[in-house]
Coordinates of C-alpha atoms in Angstrom, one line a residue:
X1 CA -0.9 -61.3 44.9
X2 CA -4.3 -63.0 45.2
X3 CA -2.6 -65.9 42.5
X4 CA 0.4 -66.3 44.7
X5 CA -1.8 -66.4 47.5
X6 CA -3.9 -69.5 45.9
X7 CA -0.8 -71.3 45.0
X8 CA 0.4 -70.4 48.7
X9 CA -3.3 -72.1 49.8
X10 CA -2.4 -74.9 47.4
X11 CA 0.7 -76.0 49.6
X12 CA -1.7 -76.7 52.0
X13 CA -4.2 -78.9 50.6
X14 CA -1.8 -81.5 48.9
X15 CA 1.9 -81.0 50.7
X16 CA 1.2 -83.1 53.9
X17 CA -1.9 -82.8 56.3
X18 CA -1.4 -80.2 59.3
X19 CA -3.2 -82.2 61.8
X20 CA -0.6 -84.7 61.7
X21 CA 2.1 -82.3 61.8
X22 CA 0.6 -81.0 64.6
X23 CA -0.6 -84.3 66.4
X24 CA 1.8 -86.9 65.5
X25 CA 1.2 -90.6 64.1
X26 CA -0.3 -91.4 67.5
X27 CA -3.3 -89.3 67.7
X28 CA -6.8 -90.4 68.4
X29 CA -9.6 -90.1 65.7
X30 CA -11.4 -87.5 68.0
X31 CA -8.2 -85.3 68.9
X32 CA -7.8 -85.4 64.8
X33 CA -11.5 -84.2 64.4
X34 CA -11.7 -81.6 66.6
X35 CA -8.4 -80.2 65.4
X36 CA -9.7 -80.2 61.9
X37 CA -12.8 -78.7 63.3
X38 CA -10.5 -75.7 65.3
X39 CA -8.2 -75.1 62.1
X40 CA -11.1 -75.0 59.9
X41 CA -10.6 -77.5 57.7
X42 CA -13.6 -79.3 57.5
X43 CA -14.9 -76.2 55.6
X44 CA -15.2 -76.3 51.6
X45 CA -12.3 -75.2 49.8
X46 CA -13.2 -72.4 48.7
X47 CA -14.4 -71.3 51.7
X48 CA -10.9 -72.0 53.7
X49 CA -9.1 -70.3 50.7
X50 CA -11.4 -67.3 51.4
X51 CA -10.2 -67.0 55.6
X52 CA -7.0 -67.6 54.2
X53 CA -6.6 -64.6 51.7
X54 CA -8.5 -62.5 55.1
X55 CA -5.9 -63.9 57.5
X56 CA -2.6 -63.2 54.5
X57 CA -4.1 -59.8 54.5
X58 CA -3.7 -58.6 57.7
X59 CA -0.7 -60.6 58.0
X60 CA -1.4 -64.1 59.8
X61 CA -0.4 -67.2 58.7
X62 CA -1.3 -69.2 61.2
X63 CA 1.3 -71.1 63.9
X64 CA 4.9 -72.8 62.5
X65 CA 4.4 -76.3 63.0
X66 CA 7.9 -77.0 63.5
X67 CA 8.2 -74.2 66.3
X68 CA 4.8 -74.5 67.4
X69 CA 5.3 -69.9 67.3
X70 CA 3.3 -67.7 65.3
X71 CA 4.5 -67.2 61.8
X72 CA 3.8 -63.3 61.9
X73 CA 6.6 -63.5 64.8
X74 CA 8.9 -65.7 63.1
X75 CA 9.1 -63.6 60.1
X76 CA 9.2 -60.4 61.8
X77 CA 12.2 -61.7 63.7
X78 CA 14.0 -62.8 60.8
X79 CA 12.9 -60.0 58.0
X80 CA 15.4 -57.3 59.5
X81 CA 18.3 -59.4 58.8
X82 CA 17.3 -60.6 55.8
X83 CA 16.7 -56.7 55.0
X84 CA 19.9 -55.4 55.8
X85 CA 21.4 -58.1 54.2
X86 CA 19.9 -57.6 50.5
X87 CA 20.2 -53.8 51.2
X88 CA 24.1 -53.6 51.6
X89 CA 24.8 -56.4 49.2
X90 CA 23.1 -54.2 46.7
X91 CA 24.3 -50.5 47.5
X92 CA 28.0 -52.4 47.1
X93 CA 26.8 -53.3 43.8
X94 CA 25.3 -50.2 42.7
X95 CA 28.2 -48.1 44.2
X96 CA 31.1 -50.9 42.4
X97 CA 29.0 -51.8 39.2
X98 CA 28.1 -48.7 38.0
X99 CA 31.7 -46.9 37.5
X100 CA 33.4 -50.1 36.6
X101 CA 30.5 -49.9 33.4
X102 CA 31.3 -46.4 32.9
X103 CA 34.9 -46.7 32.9
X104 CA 34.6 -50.2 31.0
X105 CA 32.9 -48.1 28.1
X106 CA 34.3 -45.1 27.8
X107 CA 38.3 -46.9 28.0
X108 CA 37.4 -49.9 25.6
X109 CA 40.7 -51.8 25.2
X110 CA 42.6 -50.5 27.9
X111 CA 44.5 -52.8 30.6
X112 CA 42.0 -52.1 33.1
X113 CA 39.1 -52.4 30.9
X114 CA 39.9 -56.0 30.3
X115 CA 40.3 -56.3 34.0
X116 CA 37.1 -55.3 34.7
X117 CA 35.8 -57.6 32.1
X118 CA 37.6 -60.6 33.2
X119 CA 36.3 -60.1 36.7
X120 CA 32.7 -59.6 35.5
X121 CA 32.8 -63.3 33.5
X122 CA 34.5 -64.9 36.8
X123 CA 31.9 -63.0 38.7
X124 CA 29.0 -64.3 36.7
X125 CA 30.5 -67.6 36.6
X126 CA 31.1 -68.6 39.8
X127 CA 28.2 -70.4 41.8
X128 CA 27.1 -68.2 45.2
X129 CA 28.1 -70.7 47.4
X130 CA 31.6 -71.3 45.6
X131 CA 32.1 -67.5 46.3
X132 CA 31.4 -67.4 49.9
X133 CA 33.2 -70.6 50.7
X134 CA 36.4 -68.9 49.1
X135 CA 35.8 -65.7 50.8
X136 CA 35.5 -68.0 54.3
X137 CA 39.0 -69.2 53.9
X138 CA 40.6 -66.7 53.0
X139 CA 39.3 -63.7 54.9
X140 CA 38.0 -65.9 58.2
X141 CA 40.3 -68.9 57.8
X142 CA 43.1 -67.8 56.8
X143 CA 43.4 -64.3 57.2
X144 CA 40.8 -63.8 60.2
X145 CA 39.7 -60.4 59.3
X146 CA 36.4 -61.3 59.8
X147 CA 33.8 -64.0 61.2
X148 CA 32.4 -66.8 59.4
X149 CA 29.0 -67.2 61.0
X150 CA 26.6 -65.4 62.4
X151 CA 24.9 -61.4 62.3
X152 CA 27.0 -60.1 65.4
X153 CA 25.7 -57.3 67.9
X154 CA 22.3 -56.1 67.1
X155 CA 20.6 -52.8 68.5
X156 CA 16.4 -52.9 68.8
X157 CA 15.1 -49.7 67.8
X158 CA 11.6 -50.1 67.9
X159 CA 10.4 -53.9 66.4
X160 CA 13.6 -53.8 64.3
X161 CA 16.4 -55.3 65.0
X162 CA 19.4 -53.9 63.5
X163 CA 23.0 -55.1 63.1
X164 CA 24.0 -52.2 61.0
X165 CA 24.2 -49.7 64.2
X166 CA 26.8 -51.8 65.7
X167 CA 30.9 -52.3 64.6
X168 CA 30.4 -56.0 65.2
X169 CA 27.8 -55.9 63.4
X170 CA 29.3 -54.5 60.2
X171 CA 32.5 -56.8 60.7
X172 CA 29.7 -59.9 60.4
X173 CA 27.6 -58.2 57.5
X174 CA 31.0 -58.0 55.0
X175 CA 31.7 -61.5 54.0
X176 CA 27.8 -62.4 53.2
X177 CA 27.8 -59.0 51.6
X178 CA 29.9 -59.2 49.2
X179 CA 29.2 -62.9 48.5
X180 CA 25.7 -61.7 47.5
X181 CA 26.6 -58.8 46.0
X182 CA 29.2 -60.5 43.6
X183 CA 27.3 -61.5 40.8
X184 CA 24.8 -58.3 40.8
X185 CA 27.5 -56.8 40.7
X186 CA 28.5 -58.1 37.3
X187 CA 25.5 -57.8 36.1
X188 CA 25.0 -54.3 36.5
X189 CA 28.7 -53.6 35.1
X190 CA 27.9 -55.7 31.4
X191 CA 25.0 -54.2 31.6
X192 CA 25.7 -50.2 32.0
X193 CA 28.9 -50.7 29.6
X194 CA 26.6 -52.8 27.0
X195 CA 23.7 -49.4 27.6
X196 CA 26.3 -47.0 27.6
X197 CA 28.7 -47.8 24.2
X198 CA 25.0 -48.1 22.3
X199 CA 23.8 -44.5 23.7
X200 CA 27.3 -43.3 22.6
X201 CA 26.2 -44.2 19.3
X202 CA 23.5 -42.5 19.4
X203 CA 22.6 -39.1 16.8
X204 CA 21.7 -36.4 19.5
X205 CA 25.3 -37.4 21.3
X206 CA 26.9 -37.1 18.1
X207 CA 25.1 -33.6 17.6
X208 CA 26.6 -32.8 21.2
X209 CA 30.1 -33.0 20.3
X210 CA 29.4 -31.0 17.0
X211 CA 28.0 -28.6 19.8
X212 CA 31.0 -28.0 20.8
X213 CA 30.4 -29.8 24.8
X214 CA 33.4 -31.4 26.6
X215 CA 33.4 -34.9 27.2
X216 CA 32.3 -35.0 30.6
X217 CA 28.8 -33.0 30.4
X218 CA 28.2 -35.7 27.2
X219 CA 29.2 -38.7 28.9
X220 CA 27.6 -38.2 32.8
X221 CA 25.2 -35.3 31.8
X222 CA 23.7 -36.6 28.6
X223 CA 24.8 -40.6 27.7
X224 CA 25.0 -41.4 31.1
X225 CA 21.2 -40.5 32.4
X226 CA 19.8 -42.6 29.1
X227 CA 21.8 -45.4 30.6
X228 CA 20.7 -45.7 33.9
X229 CA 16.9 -46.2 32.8
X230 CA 17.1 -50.3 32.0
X231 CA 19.4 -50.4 34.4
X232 CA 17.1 -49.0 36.9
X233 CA 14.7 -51.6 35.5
X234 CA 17.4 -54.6 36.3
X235 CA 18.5 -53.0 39.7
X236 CA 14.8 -53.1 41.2
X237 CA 14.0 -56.1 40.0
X238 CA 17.7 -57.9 42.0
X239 CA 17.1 -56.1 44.7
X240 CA 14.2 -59.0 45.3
X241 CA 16.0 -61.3 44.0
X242 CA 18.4 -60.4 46.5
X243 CA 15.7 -60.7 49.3
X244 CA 14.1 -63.9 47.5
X245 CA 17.3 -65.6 46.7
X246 CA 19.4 -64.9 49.8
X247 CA 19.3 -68.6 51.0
X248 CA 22.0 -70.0 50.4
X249 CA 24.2 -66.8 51.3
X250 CA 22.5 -67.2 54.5
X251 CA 22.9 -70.9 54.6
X252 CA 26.4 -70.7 54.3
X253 CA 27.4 -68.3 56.4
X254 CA 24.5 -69.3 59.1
X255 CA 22.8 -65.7 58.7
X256 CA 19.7 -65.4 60.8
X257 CA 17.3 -64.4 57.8
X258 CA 14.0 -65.4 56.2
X259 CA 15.9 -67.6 53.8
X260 CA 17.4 -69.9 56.6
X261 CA 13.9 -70.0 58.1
X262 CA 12.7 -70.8 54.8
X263 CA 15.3 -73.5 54.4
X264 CA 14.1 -75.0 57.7
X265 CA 10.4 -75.1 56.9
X266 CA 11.8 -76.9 53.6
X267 CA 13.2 -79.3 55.6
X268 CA 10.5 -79.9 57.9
X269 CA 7.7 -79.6 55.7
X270 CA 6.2 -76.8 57.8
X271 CA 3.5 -75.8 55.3
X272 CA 2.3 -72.3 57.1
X273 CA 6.0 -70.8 57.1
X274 CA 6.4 -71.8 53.5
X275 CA 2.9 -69.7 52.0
X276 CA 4.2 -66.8 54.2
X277 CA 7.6 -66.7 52.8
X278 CA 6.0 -66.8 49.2
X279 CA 3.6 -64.3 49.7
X280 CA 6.0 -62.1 51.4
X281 CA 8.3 -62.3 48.8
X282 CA 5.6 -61.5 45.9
X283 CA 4.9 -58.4 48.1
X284 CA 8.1 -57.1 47.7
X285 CA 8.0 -58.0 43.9
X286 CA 5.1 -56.3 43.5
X287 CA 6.2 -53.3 45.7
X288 CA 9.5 -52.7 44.0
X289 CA 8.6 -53.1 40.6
X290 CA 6.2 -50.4 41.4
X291 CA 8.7 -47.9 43.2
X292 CA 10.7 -48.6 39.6
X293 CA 8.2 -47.9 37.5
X294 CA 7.7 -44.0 39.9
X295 CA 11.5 -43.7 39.4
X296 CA 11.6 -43.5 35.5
X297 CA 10.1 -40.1 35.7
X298 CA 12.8 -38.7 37.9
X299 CA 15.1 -40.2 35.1
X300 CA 13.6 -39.8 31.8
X301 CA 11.8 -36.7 31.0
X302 CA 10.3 -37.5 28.2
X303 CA 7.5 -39.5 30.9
X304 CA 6.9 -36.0 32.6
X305 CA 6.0 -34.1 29.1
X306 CA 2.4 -34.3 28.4
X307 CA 0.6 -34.9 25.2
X308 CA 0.5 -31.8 23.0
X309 CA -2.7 -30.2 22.4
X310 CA -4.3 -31.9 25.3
X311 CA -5.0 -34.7 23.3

């Protein structure tokens, strides 16, 4: 985090001067002094790195200079859809992936097997924005099922603004959904059918049918668990790439989210929304490869076994 958070500082030492930003071309010399004075940044580097990394702590990242707003306020407006957004797309692909993977394994050369894996290479093929462009003419344009643009209805509970409490707001969340879910989706089917035809190879599953066990407690009670641990590792680590990597979903289908914001700051060089969207995003990184790393020992149980002998 505190490396992120340097390169974040970086962005604001050599990608355009804030004062300007702030100012404009036509400020006087002493406007432009004082403001430096104000922001801090006639200080040494070092020492304006070391307010910033206080500031990032406790969450402040100074004002937007395109929207003159706090960035805290900005992002906190934007995170919940951004949230929802990565958290549906990837419960669709959990919920899909994972039994098209077991069945693509377990029914090798059947009709629907080769389905399943001619979808997954369209799937992985196909660009994001291809995908949701398609999915807008055909199921807004064409069909009008559901909306192109937008989040729909939102309820506040709290600071959180959520869409997912609404009908409307389902009916907007399905298109952007899937488009981001699409190619995890894929992913997580290659991968659970590549896991799961090498654990069926395995000696102690081939000791289990000697055993005598029927098919299902050796394919969902034993093959099945060993699977799920890399893909565990894959999942939580899409999930923020889902949350990182949203932007152009949420540029195409106008989504209000962190990665349209982001898009905007891009565009307007507004430094201060930029190092909050990166360290944000290493947060979650950081957070979910942790939670991952808790989960193996609900999966594996060899990780809850200690060492013998109390060695």
């Amino acid at each position: 985090m505190v490396a992120v958070a340097f390169i974040a500082f970086m962005l604001f030492q050599y990608v355009g001067d804030p004062v300007v930003f702030l100012l404009g071309q036509d400020a006087r010399p002493d406007q432009i002094r004082q403001l430096r004075i104000d922001l801090g940044l006639d200080q040494p580097f070092f020492v304006q790195f070391w307010h910033f990394l206080v500031n990032a702590a406790q969450g402040e990242f100074g004002l937007s200079l395109r929207q003159g707003a706090k960035v805290s306020r900005l992002i906190s407006e934007r995170l919940p859809a951004t949230f929802e957004l990565a958290i549906v797309a990837a419960l669709l692909a959990l919920l899909v992936g994972v039994p098209m993977g077991v069945y693509a394994a377990l029914k090798r050369g059947r009709f629907m097997s080769q389905v399943f894996m001619t979808i997954s290479l369209i799937g992985v093929s196909l660009p994001t924005f291809l995908i949701g462009i398609l999915l807008i003419l055909v199921f807004a344009v064409w069909l009008g099922w559901f909306p192109s643009f937008g989040r729909g209805d939102v309820v506040q509970v709290g600071w959180w603004r959520s869409g997912l409490l609404t009908v409307d707001g389902w009916h907007h969340i399905v298109l952007p959904a899937v488009t981001l879910a699409v190619f995890q989706l894929t992913l997580i089917m290659r991968l659970v059918r590549a896991e799961m035809l090498e654990v069926l190879r395995t000696d102690y599953i081939k000791f289990a049918r000697a055993r005598g066990l029927s098919d299902n407690a050796i394919h969902f009670g034993h093959a099945l668990k060993n699977t799920l641990v890399p893909v565990m590792t894959i999942t939580g680590l899409q999930l923020g790439g889902l949350i990182a990597f949203a932007i152009i979903t949420e540029t195409v289908f106008q989504w209000p989210g962190m990665g349209l914001l982001f898009i905007q700051a891009v565009t307007f060089a507004d430094i201060p929304v930029m190092a909050a969207y990166l360290c944000l995003i290493a947060l979650i990184f950081v957070v979910i490869n942790l939670v991952v790393d808790l989960l193996y020992f609900l999966v594996d149980p060899r990780l809850r076994v200690g060492p013998a002998g109390g060695h």
